[in-house]
PDB file of C-alpha atoms in Angstrom:
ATOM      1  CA  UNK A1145     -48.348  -2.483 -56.865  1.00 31.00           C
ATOM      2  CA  UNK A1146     -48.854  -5.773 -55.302  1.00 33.00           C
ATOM      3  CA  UNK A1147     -45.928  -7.397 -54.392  1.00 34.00           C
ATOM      4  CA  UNK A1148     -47.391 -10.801 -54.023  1.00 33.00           C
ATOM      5  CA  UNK A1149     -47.316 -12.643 -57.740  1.00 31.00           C
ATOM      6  CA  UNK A1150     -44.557 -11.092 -59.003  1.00 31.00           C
ATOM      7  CA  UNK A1151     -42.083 -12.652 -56.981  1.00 32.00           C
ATOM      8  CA  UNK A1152     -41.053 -16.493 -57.278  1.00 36.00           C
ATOM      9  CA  UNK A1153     -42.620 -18.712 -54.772  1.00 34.00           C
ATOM     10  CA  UNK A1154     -39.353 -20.062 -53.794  1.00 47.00           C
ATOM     11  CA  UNK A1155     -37.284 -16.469 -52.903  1.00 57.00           C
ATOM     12  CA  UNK A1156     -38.924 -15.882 -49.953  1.00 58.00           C
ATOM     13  CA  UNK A1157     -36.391 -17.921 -48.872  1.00 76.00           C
ATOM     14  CA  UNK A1158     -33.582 -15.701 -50.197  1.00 84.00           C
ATOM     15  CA  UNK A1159     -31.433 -13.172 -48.061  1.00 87.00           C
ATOM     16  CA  UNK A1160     -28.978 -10.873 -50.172  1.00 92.00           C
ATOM     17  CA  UNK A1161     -26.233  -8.699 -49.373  1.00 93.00           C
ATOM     18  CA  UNK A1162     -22.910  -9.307 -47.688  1.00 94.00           C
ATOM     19  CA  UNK A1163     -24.257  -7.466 -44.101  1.00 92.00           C
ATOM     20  CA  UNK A1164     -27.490  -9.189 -44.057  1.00 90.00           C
ATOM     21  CA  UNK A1165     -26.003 -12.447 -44.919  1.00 93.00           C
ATOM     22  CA  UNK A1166     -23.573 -12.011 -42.029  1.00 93.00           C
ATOM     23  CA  UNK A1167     -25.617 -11.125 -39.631  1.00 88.00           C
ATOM     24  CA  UNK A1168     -27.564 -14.424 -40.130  1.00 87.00           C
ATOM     25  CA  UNK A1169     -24.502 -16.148 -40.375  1.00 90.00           C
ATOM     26  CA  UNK A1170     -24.053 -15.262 -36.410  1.00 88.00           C
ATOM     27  CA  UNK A1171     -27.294 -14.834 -35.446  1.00 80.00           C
ATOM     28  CA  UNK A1172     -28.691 -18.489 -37.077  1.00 76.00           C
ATOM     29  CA  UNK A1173     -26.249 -20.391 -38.712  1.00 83.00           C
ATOM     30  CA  UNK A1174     -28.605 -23.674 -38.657  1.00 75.00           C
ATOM     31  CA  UNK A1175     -31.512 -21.393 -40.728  1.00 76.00           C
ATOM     32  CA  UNK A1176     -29.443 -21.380 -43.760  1.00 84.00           C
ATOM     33  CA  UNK A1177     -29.266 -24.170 -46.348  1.00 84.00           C
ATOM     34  CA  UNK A1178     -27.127 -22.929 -48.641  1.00 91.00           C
ATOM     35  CA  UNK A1179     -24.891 -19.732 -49.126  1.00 95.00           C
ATOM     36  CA  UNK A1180     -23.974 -18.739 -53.131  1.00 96.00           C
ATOM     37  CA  UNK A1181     -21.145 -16.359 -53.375  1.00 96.00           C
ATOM     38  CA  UNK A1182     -20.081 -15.186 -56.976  1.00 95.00           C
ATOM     39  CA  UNK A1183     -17.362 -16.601 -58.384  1.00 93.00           C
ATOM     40  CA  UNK A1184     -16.045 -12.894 -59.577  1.00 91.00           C
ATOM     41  CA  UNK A1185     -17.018 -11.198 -56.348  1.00 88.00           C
ATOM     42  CA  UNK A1186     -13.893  -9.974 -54.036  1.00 89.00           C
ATOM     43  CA  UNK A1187     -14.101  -9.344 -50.447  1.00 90.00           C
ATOM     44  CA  UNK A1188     -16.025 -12.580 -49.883  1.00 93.00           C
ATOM     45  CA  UNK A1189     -13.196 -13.947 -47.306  1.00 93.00           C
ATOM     46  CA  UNK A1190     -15.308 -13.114 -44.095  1.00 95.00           C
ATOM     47  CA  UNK A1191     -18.384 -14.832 -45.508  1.00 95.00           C
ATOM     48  CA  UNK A1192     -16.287 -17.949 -46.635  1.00 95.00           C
ATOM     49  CA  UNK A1193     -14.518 -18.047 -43.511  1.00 95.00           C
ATOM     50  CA  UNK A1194     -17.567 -18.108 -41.272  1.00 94.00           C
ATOM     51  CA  UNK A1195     -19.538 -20.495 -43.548  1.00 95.00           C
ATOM     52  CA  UNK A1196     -16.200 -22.750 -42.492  1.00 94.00           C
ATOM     53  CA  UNK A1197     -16.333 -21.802 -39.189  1.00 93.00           C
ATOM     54  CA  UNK A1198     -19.840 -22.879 -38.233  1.00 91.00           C
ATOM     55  CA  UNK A1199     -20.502 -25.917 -41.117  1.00 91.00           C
ATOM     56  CA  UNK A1200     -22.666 -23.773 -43.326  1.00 92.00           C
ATOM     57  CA  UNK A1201     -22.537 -25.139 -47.255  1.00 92.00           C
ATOM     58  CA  UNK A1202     -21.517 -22.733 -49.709  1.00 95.00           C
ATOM     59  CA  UNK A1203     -21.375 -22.847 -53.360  1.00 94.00           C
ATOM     60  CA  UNK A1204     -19.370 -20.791 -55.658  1.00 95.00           C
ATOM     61  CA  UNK A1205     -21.772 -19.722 -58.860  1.00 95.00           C
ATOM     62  CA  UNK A1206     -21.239 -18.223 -62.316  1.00 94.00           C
ATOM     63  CA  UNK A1207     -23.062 -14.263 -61.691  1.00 94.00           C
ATOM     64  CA  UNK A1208     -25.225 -15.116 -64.365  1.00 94.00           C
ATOM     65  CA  UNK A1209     -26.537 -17.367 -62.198  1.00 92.00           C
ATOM     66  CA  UNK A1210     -27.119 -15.497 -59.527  1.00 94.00           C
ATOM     67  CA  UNK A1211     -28.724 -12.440 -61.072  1.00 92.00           C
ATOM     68  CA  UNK A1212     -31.204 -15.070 -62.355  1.00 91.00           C
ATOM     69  CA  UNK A1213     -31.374 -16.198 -58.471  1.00 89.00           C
ATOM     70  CA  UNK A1214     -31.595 -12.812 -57.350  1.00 89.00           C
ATOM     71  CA  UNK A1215     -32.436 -10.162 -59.926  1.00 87.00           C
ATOM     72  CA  UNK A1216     -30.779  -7.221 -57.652  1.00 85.00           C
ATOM     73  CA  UNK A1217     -28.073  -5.471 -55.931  1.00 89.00           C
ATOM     74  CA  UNK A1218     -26.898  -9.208 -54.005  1.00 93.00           C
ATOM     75  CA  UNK A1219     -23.340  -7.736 -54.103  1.00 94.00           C
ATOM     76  CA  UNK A1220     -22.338 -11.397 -54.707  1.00 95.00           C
ATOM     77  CA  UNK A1221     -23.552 -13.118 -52.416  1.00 96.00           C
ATOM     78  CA  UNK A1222     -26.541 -14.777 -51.571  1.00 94.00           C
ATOM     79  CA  UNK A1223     -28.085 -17.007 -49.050  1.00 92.00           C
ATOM     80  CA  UNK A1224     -31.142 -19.334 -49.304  1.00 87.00           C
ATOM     81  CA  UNK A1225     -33.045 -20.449 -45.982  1.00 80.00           C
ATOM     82  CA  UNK A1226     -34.706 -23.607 -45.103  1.00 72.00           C
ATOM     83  CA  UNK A1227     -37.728 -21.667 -44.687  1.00 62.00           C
ATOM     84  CA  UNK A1228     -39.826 -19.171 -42.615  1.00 65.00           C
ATOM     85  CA  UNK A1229     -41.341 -20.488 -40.151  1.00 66.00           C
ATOM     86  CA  UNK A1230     -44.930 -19.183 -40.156  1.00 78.00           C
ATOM     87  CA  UNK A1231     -46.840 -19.891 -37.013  1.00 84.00           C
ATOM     88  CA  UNK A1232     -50.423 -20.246 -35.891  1.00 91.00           C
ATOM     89  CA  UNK A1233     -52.289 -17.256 -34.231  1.00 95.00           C
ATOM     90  CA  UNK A1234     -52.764 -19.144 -30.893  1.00 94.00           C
ATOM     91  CA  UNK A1235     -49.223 -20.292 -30.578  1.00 92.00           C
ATOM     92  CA  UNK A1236     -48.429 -16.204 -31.587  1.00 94.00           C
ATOM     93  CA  UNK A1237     -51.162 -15.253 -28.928  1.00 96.00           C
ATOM     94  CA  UNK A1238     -49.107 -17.753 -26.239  1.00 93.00           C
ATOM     95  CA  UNK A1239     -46.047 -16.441 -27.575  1.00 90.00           C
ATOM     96  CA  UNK A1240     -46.495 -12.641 -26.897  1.00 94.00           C
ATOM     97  CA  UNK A1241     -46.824 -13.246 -23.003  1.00 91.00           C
ATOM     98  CA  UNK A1242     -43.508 -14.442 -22.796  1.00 88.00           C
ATOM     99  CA  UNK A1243     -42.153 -12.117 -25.004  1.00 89.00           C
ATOM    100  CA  UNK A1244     -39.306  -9.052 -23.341  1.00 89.00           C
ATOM    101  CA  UNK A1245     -41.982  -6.771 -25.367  1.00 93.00           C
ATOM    102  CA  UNK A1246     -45.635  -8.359 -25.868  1.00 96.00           C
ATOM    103  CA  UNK A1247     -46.471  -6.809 -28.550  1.00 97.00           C
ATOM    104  CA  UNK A1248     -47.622  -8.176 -31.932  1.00 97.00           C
ATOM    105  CA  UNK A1249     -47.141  -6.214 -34.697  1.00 96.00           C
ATOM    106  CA  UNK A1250     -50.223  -6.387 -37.396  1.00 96.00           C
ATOM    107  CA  UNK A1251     -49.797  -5.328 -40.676  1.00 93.00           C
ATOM    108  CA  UNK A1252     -53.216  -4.044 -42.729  1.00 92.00           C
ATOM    109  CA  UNK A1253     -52.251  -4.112 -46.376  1.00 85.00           C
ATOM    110  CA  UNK A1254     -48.755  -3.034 -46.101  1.00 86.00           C
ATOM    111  CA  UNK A1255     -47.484  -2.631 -49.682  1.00 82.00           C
ATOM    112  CA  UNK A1256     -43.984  -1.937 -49.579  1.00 84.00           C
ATOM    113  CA  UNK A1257     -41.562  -5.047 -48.934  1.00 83.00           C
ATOM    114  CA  UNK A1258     -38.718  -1.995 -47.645  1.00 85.00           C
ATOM    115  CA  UNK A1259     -41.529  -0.911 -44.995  1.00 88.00           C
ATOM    116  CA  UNK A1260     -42.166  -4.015 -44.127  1.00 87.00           C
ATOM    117  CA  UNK A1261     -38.311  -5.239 -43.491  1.00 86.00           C
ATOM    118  CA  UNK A1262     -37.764  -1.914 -41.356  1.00 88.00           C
ATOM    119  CA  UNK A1263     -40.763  -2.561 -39.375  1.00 92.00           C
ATOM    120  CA  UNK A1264     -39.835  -6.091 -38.152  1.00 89.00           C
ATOM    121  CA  UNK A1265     -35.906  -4.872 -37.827  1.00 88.00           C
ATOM    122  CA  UNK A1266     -37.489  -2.506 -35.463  1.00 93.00           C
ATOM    123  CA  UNK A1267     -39.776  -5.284 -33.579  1.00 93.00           C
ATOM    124  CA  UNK A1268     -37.393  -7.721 -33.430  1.00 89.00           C
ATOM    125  CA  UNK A1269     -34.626  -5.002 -32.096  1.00 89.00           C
ATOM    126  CA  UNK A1270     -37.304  -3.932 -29.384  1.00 92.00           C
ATOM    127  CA  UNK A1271     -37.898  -7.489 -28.468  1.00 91.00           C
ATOM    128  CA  UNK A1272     -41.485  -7.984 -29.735  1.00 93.00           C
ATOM    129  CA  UNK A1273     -43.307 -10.690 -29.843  1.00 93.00           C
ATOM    130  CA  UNK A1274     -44.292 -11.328 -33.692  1.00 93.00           C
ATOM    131  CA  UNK A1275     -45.835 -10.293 -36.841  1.00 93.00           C
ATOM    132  CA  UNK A1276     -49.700 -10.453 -38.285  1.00 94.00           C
ATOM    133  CA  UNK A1277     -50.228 -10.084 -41.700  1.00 90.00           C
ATOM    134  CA  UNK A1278     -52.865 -11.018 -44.229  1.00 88.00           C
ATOM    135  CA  UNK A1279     -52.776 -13.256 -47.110  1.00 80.00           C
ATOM    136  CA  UNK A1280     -54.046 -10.967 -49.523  1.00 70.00           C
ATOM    137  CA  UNK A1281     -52.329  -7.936 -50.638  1.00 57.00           C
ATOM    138  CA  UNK A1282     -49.384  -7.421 -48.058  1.00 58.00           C
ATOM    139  CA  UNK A1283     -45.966  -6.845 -49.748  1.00 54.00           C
ATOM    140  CA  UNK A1284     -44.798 -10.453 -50.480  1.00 54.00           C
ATOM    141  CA  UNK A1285     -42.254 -11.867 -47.413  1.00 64.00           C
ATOM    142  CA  UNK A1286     -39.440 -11.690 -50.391  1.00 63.00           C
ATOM    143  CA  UNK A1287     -36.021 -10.829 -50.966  1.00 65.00           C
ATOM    144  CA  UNK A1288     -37.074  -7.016 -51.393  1.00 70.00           C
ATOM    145  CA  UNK A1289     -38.339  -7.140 -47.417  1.00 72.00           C
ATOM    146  CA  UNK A1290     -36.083  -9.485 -46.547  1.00 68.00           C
ATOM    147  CA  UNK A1291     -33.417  -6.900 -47.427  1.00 71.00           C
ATOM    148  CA  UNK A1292     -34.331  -4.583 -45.624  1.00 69.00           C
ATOM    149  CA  UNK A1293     -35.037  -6.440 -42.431  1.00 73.00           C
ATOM    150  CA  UNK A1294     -31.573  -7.511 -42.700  1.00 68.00           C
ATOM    151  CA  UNK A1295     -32.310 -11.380 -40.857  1.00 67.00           C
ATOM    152  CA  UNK A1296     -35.184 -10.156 -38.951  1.00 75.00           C
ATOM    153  CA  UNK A1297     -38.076 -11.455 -40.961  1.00 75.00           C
ATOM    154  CA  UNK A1298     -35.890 -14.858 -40.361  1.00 72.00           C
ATOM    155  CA  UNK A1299     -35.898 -14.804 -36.407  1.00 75.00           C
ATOM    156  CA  UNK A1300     -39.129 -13.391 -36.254  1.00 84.00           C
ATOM    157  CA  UNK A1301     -42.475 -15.256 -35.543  1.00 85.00           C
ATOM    158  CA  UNK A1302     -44.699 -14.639 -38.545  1.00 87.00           C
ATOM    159  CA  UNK A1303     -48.525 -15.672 -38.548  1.00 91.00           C
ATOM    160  CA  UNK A1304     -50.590 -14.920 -41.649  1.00 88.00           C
ATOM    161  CA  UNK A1305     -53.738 -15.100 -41.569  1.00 91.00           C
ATOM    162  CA  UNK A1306     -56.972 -14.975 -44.304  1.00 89.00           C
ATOM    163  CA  UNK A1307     -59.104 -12.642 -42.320  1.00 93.00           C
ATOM    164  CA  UNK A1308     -56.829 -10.034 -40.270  1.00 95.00           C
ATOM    165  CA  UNK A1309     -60.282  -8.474 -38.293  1.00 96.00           C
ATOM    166  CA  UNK A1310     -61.403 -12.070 -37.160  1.00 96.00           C
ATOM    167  CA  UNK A1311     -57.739 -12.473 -35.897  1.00 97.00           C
ATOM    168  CA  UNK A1312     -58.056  -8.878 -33.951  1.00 97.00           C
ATOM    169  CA  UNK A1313     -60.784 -10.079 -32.694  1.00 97.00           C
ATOM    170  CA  UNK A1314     -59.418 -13.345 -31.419  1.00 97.00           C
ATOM    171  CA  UNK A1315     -56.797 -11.636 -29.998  1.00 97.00           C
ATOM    172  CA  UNK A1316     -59.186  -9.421 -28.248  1.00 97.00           C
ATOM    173  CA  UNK A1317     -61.174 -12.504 -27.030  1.00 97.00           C
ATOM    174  CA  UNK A1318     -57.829 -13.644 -25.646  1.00 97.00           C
ATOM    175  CA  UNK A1319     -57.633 -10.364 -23.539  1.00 97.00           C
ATOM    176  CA  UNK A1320     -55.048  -8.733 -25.621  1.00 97.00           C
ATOM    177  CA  UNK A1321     -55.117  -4.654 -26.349  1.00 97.00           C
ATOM    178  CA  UNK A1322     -55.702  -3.443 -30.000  1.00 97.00           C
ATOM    179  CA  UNK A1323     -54.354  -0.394 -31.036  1.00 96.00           C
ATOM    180  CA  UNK A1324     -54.285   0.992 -34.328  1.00 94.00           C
ATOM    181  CA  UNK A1325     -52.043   4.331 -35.549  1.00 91.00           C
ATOM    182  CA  UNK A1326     -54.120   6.687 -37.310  1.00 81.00           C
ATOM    183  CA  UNK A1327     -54.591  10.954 -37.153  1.00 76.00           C
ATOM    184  CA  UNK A1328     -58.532  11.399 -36.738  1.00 76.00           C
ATOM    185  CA  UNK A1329     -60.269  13.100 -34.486  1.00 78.00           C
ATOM    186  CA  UNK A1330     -61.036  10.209 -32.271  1.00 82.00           C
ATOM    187  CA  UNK A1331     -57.085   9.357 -31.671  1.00 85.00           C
ATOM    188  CA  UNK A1332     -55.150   9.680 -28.579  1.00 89.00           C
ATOM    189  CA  UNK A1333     -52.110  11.198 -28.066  1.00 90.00           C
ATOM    190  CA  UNK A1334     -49.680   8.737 -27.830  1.00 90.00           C
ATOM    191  CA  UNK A1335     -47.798  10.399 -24.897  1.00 90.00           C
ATOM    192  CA  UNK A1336     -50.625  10.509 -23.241  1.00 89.00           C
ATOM    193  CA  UNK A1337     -52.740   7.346 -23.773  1.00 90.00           C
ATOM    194  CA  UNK A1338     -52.261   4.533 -20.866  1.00 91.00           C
ATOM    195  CA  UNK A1339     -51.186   2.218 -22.632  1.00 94.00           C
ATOM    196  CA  UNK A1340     -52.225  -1.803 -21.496  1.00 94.00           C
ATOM    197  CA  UNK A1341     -50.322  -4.965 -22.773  1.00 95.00           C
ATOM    198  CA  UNK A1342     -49.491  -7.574 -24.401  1.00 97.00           C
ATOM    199  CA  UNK A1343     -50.905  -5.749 -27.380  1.00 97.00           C
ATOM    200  CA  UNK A1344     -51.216  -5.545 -31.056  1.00 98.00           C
ATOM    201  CA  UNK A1345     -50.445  -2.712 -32.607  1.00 97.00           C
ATOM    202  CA  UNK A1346     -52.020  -2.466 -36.462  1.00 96.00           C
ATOM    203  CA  UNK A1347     -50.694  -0.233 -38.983  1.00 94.00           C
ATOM    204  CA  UNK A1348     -52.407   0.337 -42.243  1.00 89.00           C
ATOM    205  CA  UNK A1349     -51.734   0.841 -45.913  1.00 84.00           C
ATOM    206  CA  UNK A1350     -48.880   3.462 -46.829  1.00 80.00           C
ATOM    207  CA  UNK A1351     -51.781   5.427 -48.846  1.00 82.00           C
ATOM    208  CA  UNK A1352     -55.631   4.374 -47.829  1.00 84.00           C
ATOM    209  CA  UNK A1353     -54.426   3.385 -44.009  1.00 84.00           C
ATOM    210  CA  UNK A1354     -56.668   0.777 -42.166  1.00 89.00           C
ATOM    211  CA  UNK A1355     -59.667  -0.944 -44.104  1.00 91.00           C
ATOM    212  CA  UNK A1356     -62.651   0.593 -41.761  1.00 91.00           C
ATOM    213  CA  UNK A1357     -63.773  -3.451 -40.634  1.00 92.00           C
ATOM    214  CA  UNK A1358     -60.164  -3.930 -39.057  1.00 93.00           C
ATOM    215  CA  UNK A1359     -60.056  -0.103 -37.605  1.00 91.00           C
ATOM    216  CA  UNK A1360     -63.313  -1.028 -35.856  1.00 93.00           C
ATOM    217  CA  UNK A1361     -61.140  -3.832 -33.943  1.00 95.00           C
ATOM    218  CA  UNK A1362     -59.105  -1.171 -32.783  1.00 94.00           C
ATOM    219  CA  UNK A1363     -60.086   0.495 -28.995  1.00 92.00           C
ATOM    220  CA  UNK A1364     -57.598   2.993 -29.229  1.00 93.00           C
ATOM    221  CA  UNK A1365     -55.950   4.994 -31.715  1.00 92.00           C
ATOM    222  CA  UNK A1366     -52.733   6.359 -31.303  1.00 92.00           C
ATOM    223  CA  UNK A1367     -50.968   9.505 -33.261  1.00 88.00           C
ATOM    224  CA  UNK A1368     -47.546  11.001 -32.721  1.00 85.00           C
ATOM    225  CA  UNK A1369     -47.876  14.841 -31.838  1.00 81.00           C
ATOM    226  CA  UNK A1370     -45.711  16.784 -34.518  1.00 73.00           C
ATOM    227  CA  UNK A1371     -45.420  19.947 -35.634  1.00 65.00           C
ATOM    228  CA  UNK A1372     -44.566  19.102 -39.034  1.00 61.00           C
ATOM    229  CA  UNK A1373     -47.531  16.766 -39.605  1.00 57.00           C
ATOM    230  CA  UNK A1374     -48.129  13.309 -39.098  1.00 51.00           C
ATOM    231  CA  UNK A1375     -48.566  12.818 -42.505  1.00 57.00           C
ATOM    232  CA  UNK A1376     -44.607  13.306 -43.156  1.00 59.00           C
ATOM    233  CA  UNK A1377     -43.649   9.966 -41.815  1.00 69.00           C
ATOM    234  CA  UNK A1378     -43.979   6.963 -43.799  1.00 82.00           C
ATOM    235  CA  UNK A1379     -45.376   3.436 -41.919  1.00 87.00           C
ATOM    236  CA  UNK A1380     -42.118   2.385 -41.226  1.00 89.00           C
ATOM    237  CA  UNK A1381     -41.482   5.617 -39.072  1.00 89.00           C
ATOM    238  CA  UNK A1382     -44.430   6.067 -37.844  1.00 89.00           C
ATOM    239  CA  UNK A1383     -44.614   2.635 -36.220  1.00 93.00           C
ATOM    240  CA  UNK A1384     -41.347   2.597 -35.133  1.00 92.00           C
ATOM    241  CA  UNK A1385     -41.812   5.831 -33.353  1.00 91.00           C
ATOM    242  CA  UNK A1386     -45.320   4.167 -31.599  1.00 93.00           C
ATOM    243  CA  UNK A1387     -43.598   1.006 -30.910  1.00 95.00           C
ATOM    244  CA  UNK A1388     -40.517   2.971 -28.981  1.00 93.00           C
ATOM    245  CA  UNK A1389     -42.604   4.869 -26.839  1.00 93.00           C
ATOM    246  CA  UNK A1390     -44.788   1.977 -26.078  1.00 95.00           C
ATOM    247  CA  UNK A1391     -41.753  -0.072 -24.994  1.00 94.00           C
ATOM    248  CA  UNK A1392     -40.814   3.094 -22.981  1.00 92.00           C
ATOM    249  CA  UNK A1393     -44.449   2.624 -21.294  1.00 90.00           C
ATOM    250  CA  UNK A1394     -44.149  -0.821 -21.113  1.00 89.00           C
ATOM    251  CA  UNK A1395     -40.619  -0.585 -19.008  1.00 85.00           C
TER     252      UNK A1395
END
């Protein structure tokens, strides 16, 4: 299902969910525009208190209201952000040599916004450097993902992009290493591989993987030896389990 026109334009900007919601309220207070709590929802006190604390504006709403806002489990509470800040690829490509981690994460056709949250929870945990997505067909930067990443997606450098293999490639140009996850007979174990950075890693669609024109960009693939089968992990796993061991490398 494609994620990307059946969400309003404007709640990308939306983060629900009390934890979420307080975790940007320490992490960046001067992201959020607005915070709307429920004007039947208990518990609230913590989020009122630090919207007080550090000068964030919150409004009290009718739920009705809200489940129009957010049309999902917001447990009463729900923050709007002045917006993502999307990036260009150079400034991401500058970016990632500075970074604790340089790596860039690329997404190929990610569908799910819950894989996609995980995944930059798990980047932006490991201190990487950024996502790369494409415009087309990657689950919508929405509440759904934004969810899931919990405020990551918000503190995270995001660069989309129209054509994700001419952006490998200028990545390559820029003397970056691409290296995709996949279980064929060409890929390297990923305990084994020497691994070179800053990088991008690319990880493909939950069902068809890579498109074959972006899997060309990569030099290396990488799989996770497992005696269950690779195939049990889901993307979000999967790349969190390649992006570990590559910070392991990388330290």
């Amino acid at each position: 299902m494609d994620h990307q026109h059946n969400e309003k334009s404007d709640s990308s900007h939306l983060t629900p969910g009390r934890k979420p919601v307080l975790e940007l309220l320490a992490a960046r207070p001067h992201a959020l525009d607005t915070v709307f709590l429920s004007e039947d929802a208990t518990g609230l006190g913590e989020v009122i208190g630090k919207c007080r604390e550090l000068g964030v504006r919150f409004r009290k709403v009718r739920r009705p209201d809200l489940d129009r806002m957010f049309p999902g489990n917001h447990q009463g509470v729900v923050a709007r952000l002045r917006g993502r800040q999307l990036i260009e690829l150079d400034r991401l490509i500058t970016q990632v040599r500075q970074s604790p981690f340089p790596l860039i994460l690329a997404l190929d056709q990610v569908q799910d916004p819950g894989n996609v949250g995980t995944l930059a929870r798990t980047l932006l945990a490991l201190g990487g450097a950024g996502l790369l997505f494409p415009k087309d067909r990657t689950a919508f930067i929405g509440p759904a993902a934004a969810k899931a990443a919990a405020g990551a997606l918000d503190s995270l450098p995001l660069c989309q992009v129209v054509n994700l293999a001419r952006a490998l490639d200028t990545c390559a140009e820029a003397g970056l290493a691409i290296y995709g996850s996949g279980t064929g007979p060409e890929s390297r174990n990923l305990f084994q591989a020497r691994l070179n950075f800053p990088a991008v890693l690319v990880l493909g669609n939950e069902d068809k993987g890579m498109r074959p024109n972006v899997g060309k960009r990569c030099t290396e693939m990488l799989s996770i030896p497992m005696q269950g089968g690779f195939d049990s992990l889901n993307v979000a796993q999967a790349g969190a389990m390649i992006m570990t061991e590559m910070l392991r490398q990388r330290l």
